[in-house]
Amino acid sequence: MDDIKTKRLRMTASSLDGRDFSNMDLENADFSFSSLKDINFDGANLRNAKLRFSALDRTTFRNADLRNADLSFSSMSDVDLSGARVEGANFSFTSQEKSFNWQDFSLIAIIQNQGWVGTLVAAILGAVILYGFNAIAYFTAELSFTEEPIRLAFYKYLVILNIATGVCTILVTQGLTTWLDMVIKSLIAKHIILSIIVFLFDSMLAVAVHYFFAADIVSDYVARYPSEPSQNAPWYWYAWAPVAIANVFYFLSREGRQISRKISDQEYQLLNLEKLKTRAELDALQARINPHFLYNSLNSIASLVHEDPDKAEEMTLLLSKLFRYTTGRKTSDYFDTIENELEMVETYLQVEKVRFGDRLRFTVEVEEESLKSLQVPKFILQPIVENAIKHGISRMADQGNIVVKIYEKDQWLHLCVHDNGPAFSETLGAGYGMRSIQDKLKLLYGDNARLELLNQPHKSVNIAIQKSAIEQHQQTNHAFSA
């Protein structure tokens, strides 16, 4: 059964237009280089699937799982991705126009097409490029091996004229690109105006070079080789090449900008998806911490209701104050000042002190007053103090002591919780409270934060966060609450 489950479905270079794959398990399937137009993938599992270089026009992926799928270099016109999960999916260099028209004409999309049109366009381009390189090779050979001085001088003139014309054509086209895009709306009009300007400019350049530098060379060549076939070609025979080059260069430059915009748009969408994913995970962590803390506090109150009603009442009022902190702010706030976090921790410790009485002492120390204004992840300290009570103080017959200490060292902010209870066990770090803190630090800071459990020289839990990472999050905190 496991072999069947892990075997990859391979359907590369297939024509599957119009098929129905809805709700199918296609994890790790390979559809690369296939025609998949009008296919129904609704609700399908396509995790880690390969759909590279495929025609996906009008395909529907509603509610499909596309996590880590590779759809790069594919044509995706009129694709429906509503409700799909696309975290980690690769959409690089995809063509996503809604419908084909001259304004959205994409040479790359046509070449990618597996039909006869794409093959024909690619073949023509290949032939033109090869022809051009062979022409370069021919004239280079003529210059290298021709010994007749008149022919050699004429060929040098042709090479220099072509190089100068090519350079000027590109410079003129590049100079006109911005103006054409801003002033002219019609794509056809842009190419017509560009063709006229390039034709006039290159004609004037050719006349000037001929008149000032090459009149004698051409005259000597015509006199020496009067029956040369190339002399019978009309003047406009050579005028179309620079015009064609200008139009191709302008077209490809527009294509490049469109690809860049598509990549930027896709990166922006993926960043938004990553942001929403991070936000959802943080919401889940925060939502789980609040009930976890509530259950422990209510159990503490329940143990005092019959034994000491006054203490139970005091503890209830403190708990009310504590939950005004936890529920009185927007649930989308993931950061709060150290000052507010410490106020919440002190209220929690006062709740526990009602239960433990003289068996519990606690102090809160902040090395510098300015540190109180720094923002740290919300509920980052309370689970650690709760663990100090649960796994430390509650197991002691003697007086327990908890010290919460905030200080800065070597551009790292340290949030430390010390207690004099029994040493940490090897499994404590795997508990929910510590895991939730580690997950939150990883989501928000990556490698710029760490959580340490130390038994030597003193028992403590230490959270260290790079100061620069804290300042960066303070500047962008509005992005998480937007």
Tab-separated table of C-alpha atoms in Angstrom:
chain	number	residue	atom	x	y	z
A	1	MET	CA	0.000	0.000	0.000
A	2	ASP	CA	2.835	2.384	0.876
A	3	ASP	CA	4.503	1.694	-2.484
A	4	ILE	CA	1.306	2.634	-4.327
A	5	LYS	CA	0.944	5.765	-2.242
A	6	THR	CA	4.465	7.037	-2.861
A	7	LYS	CA	4.693	6.139	-6.560
A	8	ARG	CA	4.752	9.256	-8.746
A	9	LEU	CA	2.250	9.557	-11.599
A	10	ARG	CA	4.235	10.493	-14.704
A	11	MET	CA	2.344	11.990	-17.655
A	12	THR	CA	4.928	14.297	-19.228
A	13	ALA	CA	4.384	15.717	-22.728
A	14	SER	CA	0.774	14.511	-22.770
A	15	SER	CA	-2.328	16.029	-24.362
A	16	LEU	CA	-5.040	15.945	-21.683
A	17	ASP	CA	-7.229	18.897	-22.641
A	18	GLY	CA	-10.684	18.943	-21.072
A	19	ARG	CA	-10.151	16.017	-18.675
A	20	ASP	CA	-11.706	15.900	-15.198
A	21	PHE	CA	-9.225	15.306	-12.365
A	22	SER	CA	-11.392	16.829	-9.625
A	23	ASN	CA	-10.781	15.603	-6.049
A	24	MET	CA	-8.068	13.181	-7.213
A	25	ASP	CA	-4.872	12.510	-5.255
A	26	LEU	CA	-2.132	13.659	-7.671
A	27	GLU	CA	0.591	14.406	-5.137
A	28	ASN	CA	4.079	14.362	-6.738
A	29	ALA	CA	2.547	13.845	-10.214
A	30	ASP	CA	4.605	15.036	-13.195
A	31	PHE	CA	2.638	16.799	-15.986
A	32	SER	CA	5.601	18.761	-17.378
A	33	PHE	CA	5.462	19.878	-21.044
A	34	SER	CA	1.798	18.842	-21.326
A	35	SER	CA	-1.298	20.451	-22.777
A	36	LEU	CA	-3.719	20.753	-19.847
A	37	LYS	CA	-6.200	23.289	-21.172
A	38	ASP	CA	-9.762	23.369	-19.769
A	39	ILE	CA	-8.914	20.673	-17.204
A	40	ASN	CA	-10.879	20.464	-13.957
A	41	PHE	CA	-8.503	20.114	-10.974
A	42	ASP	CA	-11.121	21.290	-8.432
A	43	GLY	CA	-10.322	19.941	-4.970
A	44	ALA	CA	-7.403	17.862	-6.280
A	45	ASN	CA	-4.281	17.162	-4.236
A	46	LEU	CA	-1.392	18.521	-6.362
A	47	ARG	CA	1.182	18.964	-3.616
A	48	ASN	CA	4.739	18.867	-5.016
A	49	ALA	CA	3.323	18.239	-8.514
A	50	LYS	CA	5.307	19.360	-11.561
A	51	LEU	CA	3.339	21.322	-14.179
A	52	ARG	CA	6.304	23.132	-15.710
A	53	PHE	CA	6.228	24.355	-19.340
A	54	SER	CA	2.563	23.362	-19.615
A	55	ALA	CA	-0.473	24.953	-21.269
A	56	LEU	CA	-2.912	25.537	-18.377
A	57	ASP	CA	-5.251	27.978	-20.101
A	58	ARG	CA	-8.779	28.042	-18.647
A	59	THR	CA	-7.851	25.333	-16.142
A	60	THR	CA	-9.639	25.444	-12.771
A	61	PHE	CA	-7.865	24.806	-9.464
A	62	ARG	CA	-10.705	25.758	-7.119
A	63	ASN	CA	-9.960	24.544	-3.572
A	64	ALA	CA	-7.021	22.501	-4.898
A	65	ASP	CA	-3.868	21.876	-2.850
A	66	LEU	CA	-0.953	23.343	-4.866
A	67	ARG	CA	1.516	23.652	-2.014
A	68	ASN	CA	5.113	23.438	-3.307
A	69	ALA	CA	3.856	22.671	-6.826
A	70	ASP	CA	6.016	23.843	-9.757
A	71	LEU	CA	4.033	25.755	-12.426
A	72	SER	CA	6.968	27.745	-13.789
A	73	PHE	CA	7.137	28.747	-17.468
A	74	SER	CA	3.493	27.792	-18.029
A	75	SER	CA	0.688	29.533	-19.879
A	76	MET	CA	-2.094	30.288	-17.364
A	77	SER	CA	-4.654	32.456	-19.157
A	78	ASP	CA	-8.076	32.572	-17.430
A	79	VAL	CA	-6.987	30.166	-14.686
A	80	ASP	CA	-9.257	29.940	-11.622
A	81	LEU	CA	-7.288	29.642	-8.357
A	82	SER	CA	-10.088	30.615	-5.987
A	83	GLY	CA	-9.772	28.823	-2.662
A	84	ALA	CA	-6.564	27.044	-3.708
A	85	ARG	CA	-3.664	26.593	-1.289
A	86	VAL	CA	-0.519	27.838	-3.039
A	87	GLU	CA	2.020	28.253	-0.226
A	88	GLY	CA	5.480	27.514	-1.623
A	89	ALA	CA	4.218	27.087	-5.208
A	90	ASN	CA	6.501	28.291	-8.018
A	91	PHE	CA	4.786	30.599	-10.552
A	92	SER	CA	8.007	32.011	-12.048
A	93	PHE	CA	7.776	33.210	-15.673
A	94	THR	CA	4.140	32.207	-16.079
A	95	SER	CA	1.933	33.930	-18.646
A	96	GLN	CA	-1.345	34.928	-17.015
A	97	GLU	CA	-3.169	37.176	-19.477
A	98	LYS	CA	-6.957	36.940	-19.417
A	99	SER	CA	-7.351	36.542	-23.175
A	100	PHE	CA	-5.252	36.869	-26.319
A	101	ASN	CA	-5.095	40.229	-28.065
A	102	TRP	CA	-2.406	42.330	-29.673
A	103	GLN	CA	-1.967	44.439	-26.545
A	104	ASP	CA	-1.145	41.326	-24.503
A	105	PHE	CA	0.772	39.542	-27.264
A	106	SER	CA	3.460	37.388	-25.659
A	107	LEU	CA	6.236	35.934	-27.808
A	108	ILE	CA	7.453	33.774	-24.939
A	109	ALA	CA	3.958	32.360	-24.373
A	110	ILE	CA	3.686	31.478	-28.090
A	111	ILE	CA	7.067	29.754	-28.141
A	112	GLN	CA	6.099	27.809	-25.006
A	113	ASN	CA	2.924	26.638	-26.723
A	114	GLN	CA	3.258	22.975	-27.690
A	115	GLY	CA	1.135	23.449	-30.861
A	116	TRP	CA	2.227	24.115	-34.435
A	117	VAL	CA	2.184	27.933	-34.002
A	118	GLY	CA	4.775	27.871	-31.247
A	119	THR	CA	6.939	25.396	-33.172
A	120	LEU	CA	6.765	27.511	-36.345
A	121	VAL	CA	7.678	30.765	-34.563
A	122	ALA	CA	10.581	29.073	-32.768
A	123	ALA	CA	11.840	27.579	-36.046
A	124	ILE	CA	11.713	30.971	-37.830
A	125	LEU	CA	13.593	32.662	-35.019
A	126	GLY	CA	16.199	29.909	-35.049
A	127	ALA	CA	16.667	30.242	-38.815
A	128	VAL	CA	17.040	34.041	-38.659
A	129	ILE	CA	19.553	33.873	-35.825
A	130	LEU	CA	21.596	31.181	-37.597
A	131	TYR	CA	21.506	33.142	-40.862
A	132	GLY	CA	22.789	36.237	-39.069
A	133	PHE	CA	25.651	34.374	-37.430
A	134	ASN	CA	26.614	32.764	-40.732
A	135	ALA	CA	26.668	36.211	-42.386
A	136	ILE	CA	29.032	37.401	-39.661
A	137	ALA	CA	31.223	34.344	-40.215
A	138	TYR	CA	31.255	34.921	-44.013
A	139	PHE	CA	32.345	38.562	-43.840
A	140	THR	CA	34.897	37.782	-41.138
A	141	ALA	CA	36.371	35.116	-43.414
A	142	GLU	CA	36.432	37.561	-46.352
A	143	LEU	CA	38.300	40.128	-44.276
A	144	SER	CA	40.739	37.511	-43.048
A	145	PHE	CA	41.550	35.805	-46.342
A	146	THR	CA	40.923	38.387	-49.129
A	147	GLU	CA	44.176	39.803	-50.497
A	148	GLU	CA	42.789	42.000	-53.291
A	149	PRO	CA	43.043	45.584	-51.850
A	150	ILE	CA	39.965	47.136	-53.518
A	151	ARG	CA	37.647	44.314	-52.438
A	152	LEU	CA	39.214	44.298	-48.955
A	153	ALA	CA	38.652	48.055	-48.541
A	154	PHE	CA	35.049	47.728	-49.722
A	155	TYR	CA	34.316	44.876	-47.290
A	156	LYS	CA	35.834	46.866	-44.428
A	157	TYR	CA	33.563	49.765	-45.343
A	158	LEU	CA	30.504	47.462	-45.310
A	159	VAL	CA	31.426	45.958	-41.933
A	160	ILE	CA	32.045	49.360	-40.342
A	161	LEU	CA	28.822	50.773	-41.826
A	162	ASN	CA	26.784	47.820	-40.547
A	163	ILE	CA	28.303	48.029	-37.060
A	164	ALA	CA	27.676	51.794	-36.904
A	165	THR	CA	24.124	51.375	-38.207
A	166	GLY	CA	23.412	48.591	-35.709
A	167	VAL	CA	24.714	50.595	-32.755
A	168	CYS	CA	22.801	53.713	-33.767
A	169	THR	CA	19.611	51.704	-34.419
A	170	ILE	CA	19.654	50.288	-30.901
A	171	LEU	CA	20.468	53.663	-29.325
A	172	VAL	CA	17.661	55.400	-31.248
A	173	THR	CA	15.192	52.633	-30.363
A	174	GLN	CA	16.164	52.720	-26.733
A	175	GLY	CA	15.861	56.486	-26.674
A	176	LEU	CA	12.392	56.368	-28.224
A	177	THR	CA	11.024	53.542	-26.054
A	178	THR	CA	9.914	55.641	-23.095
A	179	TRP	CA	8.401	58.328	-25.310
A	180	LEU	CA	6.503	55.783	-27.429
A	181	ASP	CA	5.099	54.038	-24.357
A	182	MET	CA	3.991	57.305	-22.773
A	183	VAL	CA	2.564	59.142	-25.810
A	184	ILE	CA	1.341	56.490	-28.261
A	185	LYS	CA	-1.454	54.132	-27.210
A	186	SER	CA	-1.753	51.785	-30.190
A	187	LEU	CA	0.901	49.088	-30.427
A	188	ILE	CA	0.766	49.099	-34.244
A	189	ALA	CA	1.200	52.901	-34.322
A	190	LYS	CA	4.223	52.579	-32.036
A	191	HIS	CA	5.935	50.191	-34.444
A	192	ILE	CA	5.060	52.282	-37.514
A	193	ILE	CA	6.448	55.499	-35.973
A	194	LEU	CA	9.555	53.668	-34.774
A	195	SER	CA	10.107	52.187	-38.250
A	196	ILE	CA	9.850	55.600	-39.961
A	197	ILE	CA	12.235	57.321	-37.538
A	198	VAL	CA	14.808	54.502	-37.691
A	199	PHE	CA	14.596	54.368	-41.502
A	200	LEU	CA	15.189	58.133	-41.839
A	201	PHE	CA	17.988	58.171	-39.295
A	202	ASP	CA	19.839	55.171	-40.760
A	203	SER	CA	19.437	56.514	-44.307
A	204	MET	CA	21.009	59.827	-43.275
A	205	LEU	CA	23.800	57.959	-41.501
A	206	ALA	CA	24.524	55.803	-44.583
A	207	VAL	CA	24.570	58.844	-46.899
A	208	ALA	CA	26.871	60.763	-44.538
A	209	VAL	CA	29.332	57.878	-44.165
A	210	HIS	CA	29.350	57.288	-47.912
A	211	TYR	CA	29.786	60.967	-48.826
A	212	PHE	CA	32.494	61.823	-46.288
A	213	PHE	CA	34.464	58.564	-45.971
A	214	ALA	CA	33.659	55.950	-48.622
A	215	ALA	CA	32.869	57.631	-51.963
A	216	ASP	CA	36.263	56.713	-53.458
A	217	ILE	CA	36.129	53.173	-52.063
A	218	VAL	CA	32.723	52.501	-53.626
A	219	SER	CA	33.744	54.101	-56.947
A	220	ASP	CA	36.900	51.993	-57.151
A	221	TYR	CA	34.918	48.831	-56.333
A	222	VAL	CA	32.222	49.523	-58.955
A	223	ALA	CA	34.887	50.296	-61.569
A	224	ARG	CA	36.910	47.181	-60.690
A	225	TYR	CA	33.904	44.805	-60.460
A	226	PRO	CA	31.184	46.220	-62.752
A	227	SER	CA	29.365	42.897	-63.096
A	228	GLU	CA	29.100	42.098	-59.330
A	229	PRO	CA	25.540	40.724	-58.751
A	230	SER	CA	25.052	42.607	-55.483
A	231	GLN	CA	25.283	45.913	-57.383
A	232	ASN	CA	21.979	45.150	-59.085
A	233	ALA	CA	20.030	45.148	-55.789
A	234	PRO	CA	17.814	48.252	-55.271
A	235	TRP	CA	18.707	50.729	-52.507
A	236	TYR	CA	15.820	49.700	-50.267
A	237	TRP	CA	17.050	46.079	-50.258
A	238	TYR	CA	19.395	46.911	-47.411
A	239	ALA	CA	17.097	49.409	-45.630
A	240	TRP	CA	14.667	46.892	-44.131
A	241	ALA	CA	17.212	45.134	-41.880
A	242	PRO	CA	17.787	48.040	-39.416
A	243	VAL	CA	14.023	48.676	-39.300
A	244	ALA	CA	13.375	45.008	-38.506
A	245	ILE	CA	16.090	45.003	-35.830
A	246	ALA	CA	14.609	48.136	-34.224
A	247	ASN	CA	11.117	46.614	-34.076
A	248	VAL	CA	12.364	43.300	-32.678
A	249	PHE	CA	14.458	45.090	-30.047
A	250	TYR	CA	11.532	47.293	-29.040
A	251	PHE	CA	9.179	44.299	-28.910
A	252	LEU	CA	11.578	42.231	-26.770
A	253	SER	CA	12.225	45.155	-24.412
A	254	ARG	CA	8.460	45.445	-23.846
A	255	GLU	CA	8.254	41.678	-23.282
A	256	GLY	CA	11.080	41.904	-20.739
A	257	ARG	CA	9.327	44.662	-18.808
A	258	GLN	CA	6.081	42.666	-18.822
A	259	ILE	CA	7.905	39.608	-17.481
A	260	SER	CA	9.514	41.731	-14.772
A	261	ARG	CA	6.112	43.123	-13.802
A	262	LYS	CA	4.646	39.628	-13.701
A	263	ILE	CA	7.497	38.376	-11.531
A	264	SER	CA	7.129	41.369	-9.209
A	265	ASP	CA	3.368	40.887	-8.995
A	266	GLN	CA	3.783	37.188	-8.319
A	267	GLU	CA	6.451	37.814	-5.663
A	268	TYR	CA	4.127	40.351	-4.053
A	269	GLN	CA	1.272	37.836	-4.049
A	270	LEU	CA	3.494	35.125	-2.593
A	271	LEU	CA	4.762	37.523	0.083
A	272	ASN	CA	1.166	38.329	0.969
A	273	LEU	CA	0.369	34.627	1.147
A	274	GLU	CA	3.407	34.060	3.368
A	275	LYS	CA	2.351	36.994	5.536
A	276	LEU	CA	-1.184	35.591	5.859
A	277	LYS	CA	0.250	32.156	6.658
A	278	THR	CA	2.476	33.634	9.377
A	279	ARG	CA	-0.412	35.670	10.698
A	280	ALA	CA	-2.660	32.601	10.871
A	281	GLU	CA	0.002	30.598	12.697
A	282	LEU	CA	0.527	33.418	15.199
A	283	ASP	CA	-3.223	33.668	15.719
A	284	ALA	CA	-3.306	29.959	16.447
A	285	LEU	CA	-0.433	30.182	18.929
A	286	GLN	CA	-1.945	33.150	20.725
A	287	ALA	CA	-5.408	31.584	20.833
A	288	ARG	CA	-3.983	28.417	22.378
A	289	ILE	CA	-1.951	30.244	25.027
A	290	ASN	CA	-4.946	32.129	26.393
A	291	PRO	CA	-7.105	29.036	27.217
A	292	HIS	CA	-4.025	27.203	28.496
A	293	PHE	CA	-3.421	29.994	30.994
A	294	LEU	CA	-7.109	30.286	31.873
A	295	TYR	CA	-7.445	26.605	32.794
A	296	ASN	CA	-4.496	26.799	35.202
A	297	SER	CA	-5.806	29.973	36.840
A	298	LEU	CA	-9.338	28.619	37.301
A	299	ASN	CA	-7.949	25.446	38.856
A	300	SER	CA	-6.050	27.615	41.332
A	301	ILE	CA	-9.247	29.514	42.250
A	302	ALA	CA	-11.217	26.270	42.585
A	303	SER	CA	-8.713	24.954	45.119
A	304	LEU	CA	-9.287	28.026	47.355
A	305	VAL	CA	-13.066	28.428	47.154
A	306	HIS	CA	-13.776	26.192	50.160
A	307	GLU	CA	-10.480	26.573	52.021
A	308	ASP	CA	-10.145	30.374	51.946
A	309	PRO	CA	-13.027	32.298	50.252
A	310	ASP	CA	-11.356	35.670	50.834
A	311	LYS	CA	-8.273	34.582	48.966
A	312	ALA	CA	-10.449	33.106	46.246
A	313	GLU	CA	-12.196	36.479	45.901
A	314	GLU	CA	-8.880	38.339	45.788
A	315	MET	CA	-7.596	35.900	43.210
A	316	THR	CA	-10.734	36.309	41.077
A	317	LEU	CA	-10.331	40.111	41.055
A	318	LEU	CA	-6.682	39.752	40.065
A	319	LEU	CA	-7.661	37.291	37.353
A	320	SER	CA	-10.242	39.785	36.074
A	321	LYS	CA	-7.525	42.433	35.872
A	322	LEU	CA	-5.270	39.971	34.098
A	323	PHE	CA	-7.830	39.091	31.449
A	324	ARG	CA	-8.583	42.726	30.806
A	325	TYR	CA	-5.005	42.783	29.579
A	326	THR	CA	-5.371	39.663	27.448
A	327	THR	CA	-8.732	40.583	25.895
A	328	GLY	CA	-8.710	44.374	26.045
A	329	ARG	CA	-6.415	44.754	23.036
A	330	LYS	CA	-6.983	43.815	19.440
A	331	THR	CA	-6.440	40.107	18.850
A	332	SER	CA	-4.332	40.929	15.789
A	333	ASP	CA	-1.677	42.649	17.944
A	334	TYR	CA	1.293	40.311	18.094
A	335	PHE	CA	3.618	42.718	19.884
A	336	ASP	CA	3.466	44.728	23.082
A	337	THR	CA	5.891	46.748	25.150
A	338	ILE	CA	8.061	45.082	27.746
A	339	GLU	CA	6.414	47.355	30.323
A	340	ASN	CA	2.962	45.930	29.571
A	341	GLU	CA	4.262	42.376	29.440
A	342	LEU	CA	5.858	42.799	32.860
A	343	GLU	CA	2.655	44.281	34.262
A	344	MET	CA	0.776	41.201	33.066
A	345	VAL	CA	3.436	38.888	34.546
A	346	GLU	CA	3.329	40.693	37.900
A	347	THR	CA	-0.457	40.376	37.999
A	348	TYR	CA	-0.154	36.665	37.229
A	349	LEU	CA	2.404	36.225	40.018
A	350	GLN	CA	0.114	38.061	42.439
A	351	VAL	CA	-2.624	35.593	41.480
A	352	GLU	CA	-0.309	32.716	42.300
A	353	LYS	CA	0.923	34.376	45.489
A	354	VAL	CA	-2.645	34.328	46.804
A	355	ARG	CA	-2.524	30.560	46.384
A	356	PHE	CA	1.022	29.971	47.670
A	357	GLY	CA	1.181	32.706	50.309
A	358	ASP	CA	4.625	33.070	51.899
A	359	ARG	CA	5.936	30.114	49.927
A	360	LEU	CA	6.329	32.411	46.904
A	361	ARG	CA	8.483	35.488	46.505
A	362	PHE	CA	9.103	37.268	43.235
A	363	THR	CA	11.007	40.277	41.934
A	364	VAL	CA	11.070	42.008	38.563
A	365	GLU	CA	14.279	43.772	37.477
A	366	VAL	CA	14.819	45.941	34.384
A	367	GLU	CA	18.423	46.996	33.817
A	368	GLU	CA	17.592	50.218	31.951
A	369	GLU	CA	14.349	52.174	31.935
A	370	SER	CA	14.567	52.633	28.151
A	371	LEU	CA	14.182	48.875	27.620
A	372	LYS	CA	10.591	49.033	28.849
A	373	SER	CA	9.474	50.757	25.656
A	374	LEU	CA	10.803	48.000	23.373
A	375	GLN	CA	8.169	45.795	21.791
A	376	VAL	CA	8.386	42.028	22.137
A	377	PRO	CA	6.005	39.223	21.108
A	378	LYS	CA	2.865	39.254	23.188
A	379	PHE	CA	2.564	36.583	25.933
A	380	ILE	CA	6.263	35.742	25.588
A	381	LEU	CA	7.027	35.796	29.330
A	382	GLN	CA	3.847	34.517	30.974
A	383	PRO	CA	4.230	30.858	29.834
A	384	ILE	CA	7.810	30.807	31.183
A	385	VAL	CA	6.739	32.188	34.567
A	386	GLU	CA	3.852	29.703	34.583
A	387	ASN	CA	6.319	26.845	33.996
A	388	ALA	CA	8.494	28.177	36.841
A	389	ILE	CA	5.458	27.906	39.131
A	390	LYS	CA	4.282	24.543	37.846
A	391	HIS	CA	7.619	22.715	37.553
A	392	GLY	CA	9.586	24.600	40.184
A	393	ILE	CA	7.864	26.393	43.046
A	394	SER	CA	4.899	24.005	43.389
A	395	ARG	CA	7.310	21.106	44.027
A	396	MET	CA	9.171	22.831	46.876
A	397	ALA	CA	8.408	22.592	50.554
A	398	ASP	CA	10.566	25.622	51.285
A	399	GLN	CA	10.164	29.183	50.073
A	400	GLY	CA	10.305	29.612	46.316
A	401	ASN	CA	11.838	32.604	44.612
A	402	ILE	CA	11.241	33.819	41.063
A	403	VAL	CA	13.285	36.593	39.469
A	404	VAL	CA	12.296	38.126	36.140
A	405	LYS	CA	15.253	40.055	34.748
A	406	ILE	CA	15.424	42.194	31.572
A	407	TYR	CA	18.800	43.401	30.300
A	408	GLU	CA	20.797	44.137	27.157
A	409	LYS	CA	24.178	42.620	26.314
A	410	ASP	CA	26.176	42.868	23.065
A	411	GLN	CA	23.166	44.221	21.115
A	412	TRP	CA	20.980	41.330	22.273
A	413	LEU	CA	17.936	41.804	24.497
A	414	HIS	CA	17.701	39.139	27.211
A	415	LEU	CA	14.439	38.177	28.931
A	416	CYS	CA	15.358	35.875	31.808
A	417	VAL	CA	13.231	34.016	34.326
A	418	HIS	CA	15.112	32.464	37.286
A	419	ASP	CA	13.653	30.197	39.947
A	420	ASN	CA	15.160	28.131	42.761
A	421	GLY	CA	13.090	25.031	42.129
A	422	PRO	CA	14.321	21.606	40.952
A	423	ALA	CA	16.571	21.485	37.906
A	424	PHE	CA	15.017	21.276	34.452
A	425	SER	CA	14.251	17.800	33.181
A	426	GLU	CA	15.335	16.780	29.693
A	427	THR	CA	11.714	16.689	28.475
A	428	LEU	CA	10.642	20.134	29.683
A	429	GLY	CA	11.609	21.818	26.427
A	430	ALA	CA	9.147	19.585	24.578
A	431	GLY	CA	6.175	20.865	26.604
A	432	TYR	CA	3.482	23.010	24.998
A	433	GLY	CA	4.479	26.286	26.690
A	434	MET	CA	8.119	26.144	25.559
A	435	ARG	CA	7.229	24.890	22.080
A	436	SER	CA	4.755	27.706	21.561
A	437	ILE	CA	7.418	30.264	22.466
A	438	GLN	CA	9.981	28.628	20.173
A	439	ASP	CA	7.458	28.567	17.318
A	440	LYS	CA	6.579	32.221	17.840
A	441	LEU	CA	10.239	33.305	17.938
A	442	LYS	CA	11.008	31.328	14.780
A	443	LEU	CA	8.047	32.796	12.906
A	444	LEU	CA	8.856	36.374	13.857
A	445	TYR	CA	12.650	36.489	14.040
A	446	GLY	CA	14.092	33.392	12.363
A	447	ASP	CA	17.729	33.001	13.419
A	448	ASN	CA	17.736	36.372	15.197
A	449	ALA	CA	16.247	34.925	18.387
A	450	ARG	CA	16.801	31.892	20.600
A	451	LEU	CA	15.381	30.183	23.677
A	452	GLU	CA	17.748	28.577	26.210
A	453	LEU	CA	17.058	26.411	29.274
A	454	LEU	CA	19.968	26.519	31.717
A	455	ASN	CA	20.610	24.655	34.949
A	456	GLN	CA	24.116	26.072	35.459
A	457	PRO	CA	25.383	28.364	36.933
A	458	HIS	CA	21.785	29.236	37.927
A	459	LYS	CA	18.538	27.683	36.843
A	460	SER	CA	16.925	29.996	34.296
A	461	VAL	CA	15.049	30.293	31.037
A	462	ASN	CA	16.623	32.874	28.755
A	463	ILE	CA	15.060	34.421	25.649
A	464	ALA	CA	17.602	36.365	23.572
A	465	ILE	CA	16.514	38.568	20.651
A	466	GLN	CA	18.779	40.718	18.500
A	467	LYS	CA	18.128	44.393	19.180
A	468	SER	CA	18.152	45.231	15.443
A	469	ALA	CA	15.420	42.639	14.790
A	470	ILE	CA	13.277	44.166	17.532
A	471	GLU	CA	13.686	47.656	16.111
A	472	GLN	CA	12.872	46.417	12.613
A	473	HIS	CA	9.646	44.803	13.838
A	474	GLN	CA	8.691	47.943	15.722
A	475	GLN	CA	8.931	49.897	12.458
A	476	THR	CA	6.829	47.362	10.525
A	477	ASN	CA	4.450	46.272	13.295
A	478	HIS	CA	1.550	47.960	11.484
A	479	ALA	CA	1.892	45.384	8.683
A	480	PHE	CA	0.744	42.605	11.021
A	481	SER	CA	-2.242	44.535	12.323
A	482	ALA	CA	-3.305	45.895	8.906
